[in-house]
CSV table of C-alpha atoms in Angstrom, one decimal:
chain,number,residue,atom,x,y,z
A,1,UNK,CA,105.7,91.2,123.3
A,2,UNK,CA,104.8,92.9,126.3
A,3,UNK,CA,108.1,92.4,128.2
A,4,UNK,CA,110.1,94.8,126.6
A,5,UNK,CA,113.8,95.0,126.9
A,6,UNK,CA,115.6,91.9,128.3
A,7,UNK,CA,118.8,93.3,129.6
A,8,UNK,CA,117.9,92.2,133.1
A,9,UNK,CA,118.3,88.3,131.7
A,10,UNK,CA,121.9,89.1,130.3
A,11,UNK,CA,124.6,87.4,131.8
A,12,UNK,CA,127.2,90.1,130.9
A,13,UNK,CA,128.4,93.1,132.3
A,14,UNK,CA,129.7,96.6,131.7
A,15,UNK,CA,133.5,96.2,132.7
A,16,UNK,CA,134.8,97.2,129.6
A,17,UNK,CA,133.1,100.2,129.9
A,18,UNK,CA,134.5,100.6,133.6
A,19,UNK,CA,137.8,100.0,132.5
A,20,UNK,CA,137.8,102.7,129.6
A,21,UNK,CA,136.2,105.0,131.6
A,22,UNK,CA,139.1,104.8,134.0
A,23,UNK,CA,141.8,105.6,131.2
A,24,UNK,CA,142.8,109.2,130.2
A,25,UNK,CA,141.0,110.5,127.1
A,26,UNK,CA,142.3,108.3,123.7
A,27,UNK,CA,143.6,110.7,120.8
A,28,UNK,CA,141.0,111.1,118.6
A,29,UNK,CA,143.1,110.7,115.6
A,30,UNK,CA,145.0,107.8,116.1
A,31,UNK,CA,144.9,104.2,114.8
A,32,UNK,CA,142.6,102.4,112.4
A,33,UNK,CA,138.8,102.1,112.4
A,34,UNK,CA,137.0,98.7,111.8
A,35,UNK,CA,134.0,98.9,109.7
A,36,UNK,CA,132.1,95.8,109.7
A,37,UNK,CA,128.7,95.5,107.7
A,38,UNK,CA,126.0,92.8,109.2
A,39,UNK,CA,123.3,93.0,106.2
A,40,UNK,CA,120.5,95.5,105.8
A,41,UNK,CA,121.5,98.8,107.2
A,42,UNK,CA,123.8,97.3,110.4
A,43,UNK,CA,127.3,98.3,110.7
A,44,UNK,CA,129.6,97.7,113.7
A,45,UNK,CA,132.1,100.5,113.8
A,46,UNK,CA,135.3,99.6,116.0
A,47,UNK,CA,137.4,102.9,117.2
A,48,UNK,CA,141.0,102.8,117.8
A,49,UNK,CA,140.7,102.0,121.4
A,50,UNK,CA,138.5,99.4,121.0
A,51,UNK,CA,135.1,100.8,121.4
A,52,UNK,CA,132.5,98.7,119.4
A,53,UNK,CA,129.3,100.7,118.6
A,54,UNK,CA,126.3,98.7,115.9
A,55,UNK,CA,124.1,100.7,114.3
A,56,UNK,CA,120.4,99.5,113.0
A,57,UNK,CA,120.6,95.9,114.1
A,58,UNK,CA,117.4,94.5,112.5
A,59,UNK,CA,114.7,92.1,113.0
A,60,UNK,CA,111.9,90.7,110.9
A,61,UNK,CA,108.4,92.7,111.1
A,62,UNK,CA,106.7,92.0,114.8
A,63,UNK,CA,103.3,91.7,113.5
A,64,UNK,CA,104.5,88.3,111.7
A,65,UNK,CA,102.4,87.9,108.5
A,66,UNK,CA,105.9,87.8,106.5
A,67,UNK,CA,109.6,88.2,106.7
A,68,UNK,CA,112.3,89.9,105.5
A,69,UNK,CA,115.5,88.1,107.0
A,70,UNK,CA,116.2,84.5,106.4
A,71,UNK,CA,117.4,84.2,110.5
A,72,UNK,CA,117.7,86.5,113.2
A,73,UNK,CA,120.2,88.8,113.9
A,74,UNK,CA,123.1,87.0,114.9
A,75,UNK,CA,123.9,87.2,118.5
A,76,UNK,CA,126.6,89.9,119.3
A,77,UNK,CA,128.0,91.9,122.0
A,78,UNK,CA,128.9,96.0,121.5
A,79,UNK,CA,129.6,98.6,124.0
A,80,UNK,CA,127.2,101.0,122.3
A,81,UNK,CA,123.7,99.8,120.4
A,82,UNK,CA,122.2,102.5,118.0
A,83,UNK,CA,119.2,103.0,116.2
A,84,UNK,CA,118.5,105.5,113.4
A,85,UNK,CA,114.6,105.3,113.3
A,86,UNK,CA,111.9,102.9,114.9
A,87,UNK,CA,111.4,100.5,111.7
A,88,UNK,CA,111.8,97.2,112.0
A,89,UNK,CA,114.9,96.7,109.8
A,90,UNK,CA,116.7,99.4,111.7
A,91,UNK,CA,115.6,99.3,115.3
A,92,UNK,CA,116.5,95.6,116.9
A,93,UNK,CA,118.5,96.9,119.6
A,94,UNK,CA,117.1,94.9,122.1
A,95,UNK,CA,118.6,91.8,120.3
A,96,UNK,CA,122.1,93.0,120.9
A,97,UNK,CA,124.2,92.5,124.4
A,98,UNK,CA,124.9,96.2,124.8
A,99,UNK,CA,126.5,98.2,127.5
A,100,UNK,CA,124.9,101.3,126.1
A,101,UNK,CA,121.5,102.0,124.4
A,102,UNK,CA,121.4,105.4,122.1
A,103,UNK,CA,118.0,104.4,120.4
A,104,UNK,CA,117.4,107.5,117.9
A,105,UNK,CA,120.0,109.8,119.5
A,106,UNK,CA,119.4,113.6,119.2
A,107,UNK,CA,122.3,115.6,120.6
A,108,UNK,CA,125.9,114.5,121.3
A,109,UNK,CA,127.6,111.5,123.4
A,110,UNK,CA,131.0,111.3,124.1
A,111,UNK,CA,132.8,108.5,125.5
A,112,UNK,CA,136.8,107.1,125.0
A,113,UNK,CA,137.8,108.1,121.7
A,114,UNK,CA,134.5,108.5,120.2
A,115,UNK,CA,132.0,111.2,119.7
A,116,UNK,CA,128.7,110.7,118.6
A,117,UNK,CA,125.8,113.0,117.2
A,118,UNK,CA,122.3,112.6,116.1
A,119,UNK,CA,120.9,114.9,114.1
A,120,UNK,CA,116.8,115.2,113.9
A,121,UNK,CA,115.3,114.8,110.3
A,122,UNK,CA,112.7,113.0,108.3
A,123,UNK,CA,112.4,109.4,106.8
A,124,UNK,CA,111.6,109.2,103.2
A,125,UNK,CA,108.0,109.4,102.5
A,126,UNK,CA,107.7,109.6,99.0
A,127,UNK,CA,108.9,106.7,97.1
A,128,UNK,CA,107.4,106.5,93.5
A,129,UNK,CA,110.9,105.9,92.3
A,130,UNK,CA,110.3,102.5,93.4
A,131,UNK,CA,108.6,99.8,91.6
A,132,UNK,CA,106.2,99.0,94.4
A,133,UNK,CA,106.2,102.8,95.8
A,134,UNK,CA,106.1,101.3,99.5
A,135,UNK,CA,104.9,104.6,101.0
A,136,UNK,CA,101.8,105.0,99.4
A,137,UNK,CA,101.0,101.5,100.0
A,138,UNK,CA,101.7,102.3,103.4
A,139,UNK,CA,99.3,105.5,103.6
A,140,UNK,CA,96.8,103.2,101.8
A,141,UNK,CA,96.6,100.4,103.7
A,142,UNK,CA,97.3,101.9,107.2
A,143,UNK,CA,96.4,104.8,109.5
A,144,UNK,CA,100.1,105.6,109.7
A,145,UNK,CA,100.8,109.5,108.8
A,146,UNK,CA,103.7,109.3,106.9
A,147,UNK,CA,104.3,112.8,105.6
A,148,UNK,CA,106.0,115.9,107.6
A,149,UNK,CA,105.8,117.3,109.5
A,150,UNK,CA,103.0,115.4,111.2
A,151,UNK,CA,104.0,111.8,110.4
A,152,UNK,CA,104.0,109.1,112.8
A,153,UNK,CA,107.3,108.6,115.1
A,154,UNK,CA,108.4,105.7,112.7
A,155,UNK,CA,109.1,108.3,109.7
A,156,UNK,CA,111.2,110.0,112.0
A,157,UNK,CA,114.8,109.7,111.0
A,158,UNK,CA,118.1,110.7,113.0
A,159,UNK,CA,121.2,111.0,110.8
A,160,UNK,CA,123.8,109.6,113.1
A,161,UNK,CA,127.6,111.0,113.0
A,162,UNK,CA,130.4,109.0,114.4
A,163,UNK,CA,133.9,110.8,115.2
A,164,UNK,CA,136.6,108.4,115.8
A,165,UNK,CA,140.2,107.6,114.5
A,166,UNK,CA,140.2,111.2,112.5
A,167,UNK,CA,137.4,110.0,110.6
A,168,UNK,CA,133.8,111.4,110.3
A,169,UNK,CA,131.4,109.0,109.7
A,170,UNK,CA,127.7,109.4,108.6
A,171,UNK,CA,124.7,107.1,108.5
A,172,UNK,CA,122.5,108.1,106.8
A,173,UNK,CA,119.9,105.8,108.0
A,174,UNK,CA,116.3,105.9,105.6
A,175,UNK,CA,116.6,109.5,105.7
A,176,UNK,CA,114.9,111.7,103.0
A,177,UNK,CA,117.4,113.3,100.2
A,178,UNK,CA,116.4,116.9,100.5
A,179,UNK,CA,117.0,117.9,104.3
A,180,UNK,CA,116.4,121.6,104.6
A,181,UNK,CA,119.6,123.7,104.8
A,182,UNK,CA,120.0,123.9,108.7
A,183,UNK,CA,120.6,120.1,108.8
A,184,UNK,CA,123.1,120.0,105.8
A,185,UNK,CA,125.0,122.9,107.9
A,186,UNK,CA,124.7,120.7,111.2
A,187,UNK,CA,126.2,117.6,109.2
A,188,UNK,CA,129.2,119.3,108.2
A,189,UNK,CA,132.2,117.5,106.2
A,190,UNK,CA,132.0,113.8,106.2
A,191,UNK,CA,134.8,111.6,105.3
A,192,UNK,CA,132.6,108.1,104.9
A,193,UNK,CA,128.6,108.0,104.5
A,194,UNK,CA,126.7,105.1,104.9
A,195,UNK,CA,124.2,105.7,102.1
A,196,UNK,CA,121.0,103.4,101.2
A,197,UNK,CA,121.1,102.0,97.9
A,198,UNK,CA,119.4,98.9,96.3
A,199,UNK,CA,118.9,97.6,92.8
A,200,UNK,CA,115.3,98.4,93.5
A,201,UNK,CA,115.9,101.9,95.1
A,202,UNK,CA,113.8,101.1,98.0
A,203,UNK,CA,114.6,104.0,99.6
A,204,UNK,CA,116.8,106.7,97.5
A,205,UNK,CA,116.5,106.9,93.7
A,206,UNK,CA,119.6,106.7,91.6
A,207,UNK,CA,119.7,110.4,91.0
A,208,UNK,CA,118.9,111.0,94.6
A,209,UNK,CA,121.7,108.6,95.9
A,210,UNK,CA,123.8,110.6,93.5
A,211,UNK,CA,122.6,114.1,94.2
A,212,UNK,CA,123.2,113.2,98.1
A,213,UNK,CA,126.8,111.9,97.5
A,214,UNK,CA,127.4,115.1,95.6
A,215,UNK,CA,126.1,117.3,98.4
A,216,UNK,CA,128.0,115.6,101.2
A,217,UNK,CA,131.7,115.4,99.3
A,218,UNK,CA,132.2,112.3,101.0
A,219,UNK,CA,135.6,110.6,100.5
A,220,UNK,CA,133.9,106.9,100.7
A,221,UNK,CA,130.5,106.0,100.2
A,222,UNK,CA,129.1,102.8,101.4
A,223,UNK,CA,126.3,101.4,100.2
A,224,UNK,CA,123.3,99.3,102.7
A,225,UNK,CA,119.6,98.4,102.9
A,226,UNK,CA,119.9,96.0,99.5
A,227,UNK,CA,119.0,92.7,99.1
A,228,UNK,CA,121.4,89.7,99.7
A,229,UNK,CA,120.7,86.5,98.5
A,230,UNK,CA,121.0,84.4,101.8
A,231,UNK,CA,120.2,87.1,104.3
A,232,UNK,CA,117.1,88.8,102.9
A,233,UNK,CA,113.7,87.3,101.5
A,234,UNK,CA,112.4,87.8,98.3
A,235,UNK,CA,109.3,89.2,99.8
A,236,UNK,CA,111.7,92.0,100.7
A,237,UNK,CA,111.4,93.6,97.2
A,238,UNK,CA,115.1,94.6,98.0
A,239,UNK,CA,117.4,94.0,95.4
A,240,UNK,CA,121.7,93.9,95.1
A,241,UNK,CA,123.4,97.4,94.5
A,242,UNK,CA,125.5,96.1,91.7
A,243,UNK,CA,124.2,98.4,88.7
A,244,UNK,CA,124.5,101.7,90.8
A,245,UNK,CA,128.0,100.9,92.4
A,246,UNK,CA,129.6,99.6,88.9
A,247,UNK,CA,128.2,102.6,87.5
A,248,UNK,CA,130.4,105.0,90.1
A,249,UNK,CA,133.8,105.4,89.1
A,250,UNK,CA,136.7,103.3,90.4
A,251,UNK,CA,134.2,101.6,92.8
A,252,UNK,CA,135.7,98.7,95.2
A,253,UNK,CA,134.0,95.4,95.7
A,254,UNK,CA,135.0,93.9,99.6
A,255,UNK,CA,136.3,90.7,99.8
A,256,UNK,CA,135.0,90.2,103.1
A,257,UNK,CA,132.7,91.3,105.7
A,258,UNK,CA,134.4,93.8,107.4
A,259,UNK,CA,137.6,96.3,106.7
A,260,UNK,CA,139.9,98.4,108.6
A,261,UNK,CA,140.2,102.0,107.4
A,262,UNK,CA,142.8,104.5,108.6
A,263,UNK,CA,142.3,108.3,107.8
A,264,UNK,CA,145.3,109.0,105.6
A,265,UNK,CA,143.6,106.2,103.1
A,266,UNK,CA,140.4,107.4,103.3
A,267,UNK,CA,141.0,111.0,102.9
A,268,UNK,CA,143.0,110.4,99.7
A,269,UNK,CA,139.7,109.0,98.1
A,270,UNK,CA,137.4,111.0,96.2
A,271,UNK,CA,133.4,110.2,96.3
A,272,UNK,CA,134.7,106.6,95.8
A,273,UNK,CA,132.2,103.5,96.5
A,274,UNK,CA,133.0,100.7,98.6
A,275,UNK,CA,130.7,97.9,98.6
A,276,UNK,CA,130.1,94.8,100.8
A,277,UNK,CA,128.3,93.2,98.4
A,278,UNK,CA,127.1,89.5,99.6
A,279,UNK,CA,129.8,89.9,102.3
A,280,UNK,CA,128.7,90.2,106.1
A,281,UNK,CA,130.8,90.0,109.2
A,282,UNK,CA,129.2,86.7,110.6
A,283,UNK,CA,128.6,83.4,109.9
A,284,UNK,CA,125.4,82.8,107.7
A,285,UNK,CA,123.1,80.4,109.7
A,286,UNK,CA,121.3,77.8,107.9
A,287,UNK,CA,118.0,79.5,106.8
A,288,UNK,CA,114.7,78.7,108.2
A,289,UNK,CA,113.3,79.0,104.6
A,290,UNK,CA,114.0,80.0,101.1
A,291,UNK,CA,112.2,83.2,101.3
A,292,UNK,CA,110.9,82.4,97.5
C-alpha cells in the first residue's frame, strides 16, 4: 500500500514511442481505429498508426472488504494509460505496463496521430434513480463530500476526448448528466461516445442517458460500466444493459471484444448503439470466487 507506482520494476521500455517519435506526424484521417472493451469502463483504443491507449482500467476496492471483480485486471502493455477519475473501478493505471500515464488529464496531449483532450467537470452525485442510491450511502457512511463544488477528489471527473483516424471519441467516465454549457461547448462534435449505462442505472438513469446522447448527437453510442456475469460480482449491484440497448433503434450487439471502425462507417450512423455485451478483449481467467 505504501509503495506507490511500480514502473521501476517493469522490464519493458518505451522504444516503441521512440520509433513513433522519429517518424513524421501521421495523417489524422487515414485508417481504421480499433476499439476493444475490457469490462467495467475500460477501453483500449488503437490509432491507425498503432498507438495504443487504455482508458479506465479497474481494480477491486483497496480497503478489501468486498470485491467488484472476480479477478485482477489482465496484464496489458499500452503506450498511454488514462483515467477519468479517482474511483477504484476507473483508476488502476498502475497495473498496466504503460509508457505514458495521463491520470485525470485536464488540457491537451498530442503524439503521433492522436490528440487527447481532458475537460474538467464533476462526477455524478445524485443517484436517487438507482435502487441502492449509492451516493447517498456514501454520504451517510463516510465523511466524504460528494456534492459539487466542494466535493472530495474522487467526485471530480475528467471527460476525455480522443481524436484519431478522423474520429472524435468521448469517454464520459462517470460524469454528471448536466454539466454547464461551457463544458458542452468544449466537448463540441462527437462521433463516438462511451457512455455508462447498466440495468441498475448506477451512474445515469435511462432518461439521463437518452438526454446525454441526444445533446451530443454522437453517431455511435457504446455502453460501459455494466455487469458482466463472469467479470463482475453480484456484490457490485451492476446489471447488464440489455433493456436500454434493446430499447434503442437498430442497436448492434458485438460478436467479439473488439471492433475496427472507420470514419466512413461511423459517420453514416445516427445515434446508433453498439454494445459489446458479455464480450471482452481478453481471455477470462478462472474466477477466484463465484461472487454470489
